[in-house]
XYZ file of N, CA and C in Angstrom:
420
model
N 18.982 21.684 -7.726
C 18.939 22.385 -9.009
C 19.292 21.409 -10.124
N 18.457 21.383 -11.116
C 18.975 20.373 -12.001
C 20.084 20.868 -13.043
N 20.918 19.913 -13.472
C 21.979 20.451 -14.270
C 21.939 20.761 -15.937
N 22.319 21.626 -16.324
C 22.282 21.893 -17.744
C 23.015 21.373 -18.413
N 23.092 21.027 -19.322
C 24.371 20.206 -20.390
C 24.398 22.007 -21.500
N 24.725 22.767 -20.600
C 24.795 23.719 -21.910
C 26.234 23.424 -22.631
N 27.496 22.660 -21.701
C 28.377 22.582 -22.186
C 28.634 21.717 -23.439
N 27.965 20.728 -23.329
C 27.727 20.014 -24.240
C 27.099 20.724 -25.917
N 26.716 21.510 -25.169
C 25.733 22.020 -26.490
C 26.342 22.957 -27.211
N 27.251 23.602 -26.075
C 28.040 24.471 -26.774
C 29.088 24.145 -27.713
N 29.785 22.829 -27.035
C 30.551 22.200 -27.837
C 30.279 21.796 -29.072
N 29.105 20.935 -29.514
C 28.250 20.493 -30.600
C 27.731 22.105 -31.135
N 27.141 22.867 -31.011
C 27.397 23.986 -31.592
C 28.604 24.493 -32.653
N 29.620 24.655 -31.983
C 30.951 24.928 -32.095
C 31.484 24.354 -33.721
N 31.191 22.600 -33.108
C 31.404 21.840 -34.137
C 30.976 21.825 -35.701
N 29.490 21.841 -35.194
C 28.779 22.253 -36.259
C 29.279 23.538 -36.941
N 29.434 24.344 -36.466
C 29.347 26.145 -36.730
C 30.866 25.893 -37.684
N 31.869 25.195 -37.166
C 33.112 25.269 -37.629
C 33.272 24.042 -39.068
N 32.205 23.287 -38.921
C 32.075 21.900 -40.114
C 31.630 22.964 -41.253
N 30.382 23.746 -40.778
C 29.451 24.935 -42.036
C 30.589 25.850 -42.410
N 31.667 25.703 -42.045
C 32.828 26.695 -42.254
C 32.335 28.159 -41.990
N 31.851 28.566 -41.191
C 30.868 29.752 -40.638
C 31.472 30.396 -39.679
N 32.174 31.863 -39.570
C 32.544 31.900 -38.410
C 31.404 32.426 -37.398
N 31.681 33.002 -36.462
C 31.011 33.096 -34.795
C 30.085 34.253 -35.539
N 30.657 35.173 -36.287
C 29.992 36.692 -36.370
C 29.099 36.109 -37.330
N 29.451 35.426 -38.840
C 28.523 35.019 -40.016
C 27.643 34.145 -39.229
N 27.709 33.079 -38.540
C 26.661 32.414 -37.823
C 25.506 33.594 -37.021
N 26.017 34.150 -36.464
C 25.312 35.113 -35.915
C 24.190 36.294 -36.581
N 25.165 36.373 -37.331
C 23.735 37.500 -38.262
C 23.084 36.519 -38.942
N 23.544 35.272 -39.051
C 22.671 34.245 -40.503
C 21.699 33.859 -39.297
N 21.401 33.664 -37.973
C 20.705 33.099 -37.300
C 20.022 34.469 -36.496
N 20.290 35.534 -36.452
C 19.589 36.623 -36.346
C 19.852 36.921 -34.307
N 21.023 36.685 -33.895
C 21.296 36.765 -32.802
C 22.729 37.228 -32.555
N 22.901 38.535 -31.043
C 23.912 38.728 -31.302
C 25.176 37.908 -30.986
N 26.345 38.816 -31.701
C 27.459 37.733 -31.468
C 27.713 37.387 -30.268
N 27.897 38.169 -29.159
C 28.230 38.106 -28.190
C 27.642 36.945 -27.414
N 26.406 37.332 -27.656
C 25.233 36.032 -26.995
C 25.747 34.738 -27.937
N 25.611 34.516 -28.793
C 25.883 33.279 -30.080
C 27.402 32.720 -28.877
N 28.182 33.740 -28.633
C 29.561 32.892 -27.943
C 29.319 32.351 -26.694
N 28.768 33.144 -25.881
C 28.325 33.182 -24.681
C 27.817 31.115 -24.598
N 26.546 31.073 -25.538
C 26.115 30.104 -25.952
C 27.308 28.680 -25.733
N 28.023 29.084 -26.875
C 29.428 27.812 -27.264
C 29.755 28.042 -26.298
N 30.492 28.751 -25.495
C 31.029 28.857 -24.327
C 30.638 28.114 -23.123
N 29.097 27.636 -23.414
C 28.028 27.051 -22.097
C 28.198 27.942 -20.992
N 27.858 29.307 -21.152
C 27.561 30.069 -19.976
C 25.788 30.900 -20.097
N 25.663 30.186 -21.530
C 23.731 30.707 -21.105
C 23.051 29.744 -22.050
N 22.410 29.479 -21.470
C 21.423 28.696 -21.775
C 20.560 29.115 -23.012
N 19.960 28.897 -24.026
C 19.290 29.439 -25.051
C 17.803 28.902 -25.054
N 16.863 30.113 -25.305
C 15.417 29.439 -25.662
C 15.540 28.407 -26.885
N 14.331 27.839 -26.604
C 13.960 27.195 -27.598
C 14.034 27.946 -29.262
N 13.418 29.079 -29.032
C 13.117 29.499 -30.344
C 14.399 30.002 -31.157
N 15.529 30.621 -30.169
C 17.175 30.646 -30.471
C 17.412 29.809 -31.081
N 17.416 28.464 -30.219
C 18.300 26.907 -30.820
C 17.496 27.103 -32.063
N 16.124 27.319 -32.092
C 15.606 26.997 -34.114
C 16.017 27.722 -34.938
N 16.180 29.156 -34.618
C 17.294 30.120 -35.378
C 18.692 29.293 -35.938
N 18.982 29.192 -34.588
C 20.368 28.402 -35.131
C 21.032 27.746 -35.780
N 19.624 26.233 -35.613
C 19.643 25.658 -36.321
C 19.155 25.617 -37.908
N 18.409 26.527 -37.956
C 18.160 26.995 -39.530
C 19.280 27.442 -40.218
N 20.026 28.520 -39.259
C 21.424 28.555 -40.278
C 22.351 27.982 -40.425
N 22.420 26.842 -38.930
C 23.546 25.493 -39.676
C 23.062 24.527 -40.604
N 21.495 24.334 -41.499
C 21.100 23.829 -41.567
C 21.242 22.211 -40.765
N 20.775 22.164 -39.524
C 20.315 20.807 -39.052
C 19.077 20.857 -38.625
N 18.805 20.018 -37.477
C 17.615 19.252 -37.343
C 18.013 20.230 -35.407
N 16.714 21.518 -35.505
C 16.333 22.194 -34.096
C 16.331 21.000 -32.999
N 15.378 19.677 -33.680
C 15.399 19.094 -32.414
C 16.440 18.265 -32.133
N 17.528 18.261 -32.756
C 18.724 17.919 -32.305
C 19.457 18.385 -31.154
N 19.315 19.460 -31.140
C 19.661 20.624 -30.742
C 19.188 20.857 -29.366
N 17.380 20.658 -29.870
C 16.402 20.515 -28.082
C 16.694 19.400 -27.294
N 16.943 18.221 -28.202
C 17.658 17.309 -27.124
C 19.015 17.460 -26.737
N 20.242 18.033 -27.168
C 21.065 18.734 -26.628
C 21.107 19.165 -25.505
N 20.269 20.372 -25.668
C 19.637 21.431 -24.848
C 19.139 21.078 -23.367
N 18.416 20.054 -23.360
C 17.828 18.914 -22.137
C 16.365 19.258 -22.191
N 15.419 20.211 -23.581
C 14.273 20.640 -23.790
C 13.227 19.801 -24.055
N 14.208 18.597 -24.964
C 12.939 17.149 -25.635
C 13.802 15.959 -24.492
N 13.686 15.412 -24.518
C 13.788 14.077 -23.989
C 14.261 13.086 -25.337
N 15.387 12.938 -24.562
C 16.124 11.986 -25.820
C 15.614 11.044 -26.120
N 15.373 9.823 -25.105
C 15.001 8.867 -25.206
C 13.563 8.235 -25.969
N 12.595 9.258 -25.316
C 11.648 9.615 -26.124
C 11.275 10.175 -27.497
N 12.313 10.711 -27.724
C 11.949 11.728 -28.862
C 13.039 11.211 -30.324
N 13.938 10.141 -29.890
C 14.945 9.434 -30.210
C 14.896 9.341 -31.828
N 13.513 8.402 -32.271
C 13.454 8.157 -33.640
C 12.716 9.525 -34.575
N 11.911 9.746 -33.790
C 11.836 10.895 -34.306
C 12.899 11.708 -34.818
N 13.841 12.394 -33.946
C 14.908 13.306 -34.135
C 15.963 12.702 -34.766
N 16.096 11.547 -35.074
C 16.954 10.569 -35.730
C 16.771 10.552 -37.201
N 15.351 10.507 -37.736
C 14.880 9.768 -38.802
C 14.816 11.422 -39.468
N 14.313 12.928 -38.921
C 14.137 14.292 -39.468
C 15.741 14.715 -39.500
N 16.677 13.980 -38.791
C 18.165 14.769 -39.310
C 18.881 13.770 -40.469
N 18.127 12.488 -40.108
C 18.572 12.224 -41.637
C 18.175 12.821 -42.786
N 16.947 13.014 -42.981
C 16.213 13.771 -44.031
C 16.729 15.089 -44.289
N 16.828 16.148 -43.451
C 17.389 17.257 -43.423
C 19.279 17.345 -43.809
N 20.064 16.534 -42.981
C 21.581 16.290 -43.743
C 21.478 15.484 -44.579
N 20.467 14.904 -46.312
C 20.762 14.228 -46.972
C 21.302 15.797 -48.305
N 22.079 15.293 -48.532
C 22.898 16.469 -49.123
C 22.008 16.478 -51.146
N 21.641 15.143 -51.121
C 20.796 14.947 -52.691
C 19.182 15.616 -52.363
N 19.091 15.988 -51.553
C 17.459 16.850 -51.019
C 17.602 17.669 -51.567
N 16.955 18.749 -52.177
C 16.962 19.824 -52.697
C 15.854 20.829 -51.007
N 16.155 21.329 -50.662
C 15.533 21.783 -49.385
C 13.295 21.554 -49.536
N 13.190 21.835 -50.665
C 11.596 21.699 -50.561
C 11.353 20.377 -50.826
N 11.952 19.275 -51.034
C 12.280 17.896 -50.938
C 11.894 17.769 -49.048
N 12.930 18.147 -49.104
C 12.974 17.767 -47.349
C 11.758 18.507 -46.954
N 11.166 19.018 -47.089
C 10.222 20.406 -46.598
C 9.288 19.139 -46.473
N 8.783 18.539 -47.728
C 7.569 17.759 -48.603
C 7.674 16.161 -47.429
N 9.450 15.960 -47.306
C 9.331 14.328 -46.749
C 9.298 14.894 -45.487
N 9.097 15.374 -44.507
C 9.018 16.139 -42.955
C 7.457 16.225 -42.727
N 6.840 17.154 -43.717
C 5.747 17.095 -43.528
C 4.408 15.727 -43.857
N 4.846 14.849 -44.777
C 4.381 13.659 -45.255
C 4.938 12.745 -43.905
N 5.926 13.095 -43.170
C 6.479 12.053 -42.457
C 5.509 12.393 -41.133
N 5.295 13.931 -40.668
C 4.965 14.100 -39.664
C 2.665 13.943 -39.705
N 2.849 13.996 -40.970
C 0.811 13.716 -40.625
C 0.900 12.202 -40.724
N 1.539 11.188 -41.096
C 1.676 9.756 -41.123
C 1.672 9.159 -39.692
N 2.671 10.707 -39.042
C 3.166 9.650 -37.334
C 1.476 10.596 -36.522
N 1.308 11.697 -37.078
C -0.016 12.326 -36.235
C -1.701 11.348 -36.835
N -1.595 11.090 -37.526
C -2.487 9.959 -38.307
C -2.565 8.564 -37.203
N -1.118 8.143 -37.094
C -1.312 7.032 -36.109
C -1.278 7.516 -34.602
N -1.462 8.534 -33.922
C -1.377 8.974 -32.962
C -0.268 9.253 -31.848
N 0.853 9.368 -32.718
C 2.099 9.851 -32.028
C 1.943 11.758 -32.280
N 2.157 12.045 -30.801
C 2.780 13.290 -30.577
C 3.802 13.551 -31.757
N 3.515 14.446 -32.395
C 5.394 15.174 -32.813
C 5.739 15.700 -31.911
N 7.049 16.104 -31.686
C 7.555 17.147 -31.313
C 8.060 18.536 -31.012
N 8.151 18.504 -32.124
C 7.823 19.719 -32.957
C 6.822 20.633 -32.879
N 5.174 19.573 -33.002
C 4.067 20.402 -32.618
C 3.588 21.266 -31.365
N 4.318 20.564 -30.561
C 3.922 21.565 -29.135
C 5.174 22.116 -28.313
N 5.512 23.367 -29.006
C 6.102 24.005 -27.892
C 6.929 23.499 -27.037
N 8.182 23.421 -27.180
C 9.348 22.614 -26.369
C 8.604 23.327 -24.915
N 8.922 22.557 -23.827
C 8.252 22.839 -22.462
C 9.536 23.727 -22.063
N 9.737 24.601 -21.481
C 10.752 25.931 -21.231
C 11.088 25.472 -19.799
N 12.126 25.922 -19.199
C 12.296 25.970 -18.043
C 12.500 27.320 -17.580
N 12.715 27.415 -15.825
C 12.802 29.034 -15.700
C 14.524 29.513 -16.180
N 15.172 28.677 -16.254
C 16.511 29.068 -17.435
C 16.436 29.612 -18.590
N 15.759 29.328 -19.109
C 15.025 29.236 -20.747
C 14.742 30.676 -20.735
N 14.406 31.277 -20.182
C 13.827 32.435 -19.587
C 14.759 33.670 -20.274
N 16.092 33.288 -20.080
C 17.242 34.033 -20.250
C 17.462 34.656 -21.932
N 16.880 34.941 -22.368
C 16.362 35.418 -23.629
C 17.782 36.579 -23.767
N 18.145 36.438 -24.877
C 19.359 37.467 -24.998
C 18.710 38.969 -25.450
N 18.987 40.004 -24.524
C 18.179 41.173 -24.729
C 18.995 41.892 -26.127
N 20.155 41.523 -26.252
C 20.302 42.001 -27.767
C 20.019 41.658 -28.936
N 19.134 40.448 -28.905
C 18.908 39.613 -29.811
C 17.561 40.187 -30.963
N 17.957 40.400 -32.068
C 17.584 40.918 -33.022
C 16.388 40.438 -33.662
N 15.886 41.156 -33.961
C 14.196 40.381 -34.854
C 14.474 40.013 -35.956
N 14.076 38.659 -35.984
C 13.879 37.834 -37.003
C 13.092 37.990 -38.134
């Protein structure tokens, strides 16, 4: 069975969630998931889809694929400068958010122009963990 780093993620979660000065419940409705599940999460006792971690990460404002490599969804190594170069852009605090919107998307037809995959574009690959979808989890 391969191993999850949910602990990890939960931790970095945590961090984040507590840097945004956000508690567990405000994170939770700002990311549209329930609390219970949102702890469960930090806790590293469930694993989160892909499309969760992008919730999430929309309301800590960072970078989802930070998050997917966290997660063990992207491949770090691979996906490295990529996810490096979009969380700089995204935590530059002088961005005004449609700034960042404008340099993400200019950044990402430049790397699809020269024939790099984004990441972003296709669907983090799921595992049967991934699966575990929180049934209280609220529509977005």
């Amino acid at each position: 069975m391969a191993s999850l780093n949910v602990g990890n993620l939960g931790e970095y979660l945590r961090e984040q969630r507590r840097n945004a000065q956000l508690s567990l419940r405000q994170l939770a409705d700002a990311a549209g998931v329930s609390n219970p599940y949102l702890s469960q999460i930090e806790r590293g006792l469930r694993k989160p889809s892909a499309e969760v971690l992008q919730q999430v990460a929309k309301a800590l404002r960072i970078s989802a694929e930070t998050l997917y490599v966290r997660a063990g969804i992207l491949d770090a190594e691979r996906d490295r400068d990529e996810v490096e170069t979009r969380a700089v852009i995204l935590a530059d605090p002088t961005l005004t958010e449609a700034q960042k919107t404008a340099l993400l998307q200019i950044y990402e037809s430049f790397r699809k122009e020269n024939g790099i995959e984004i990441a972003g574009d296709a669907a983090p690959r799921q595992t049967a963990q991934d699966g575990d979808a929180d049934p209280q989890q609220t529509a977005g």
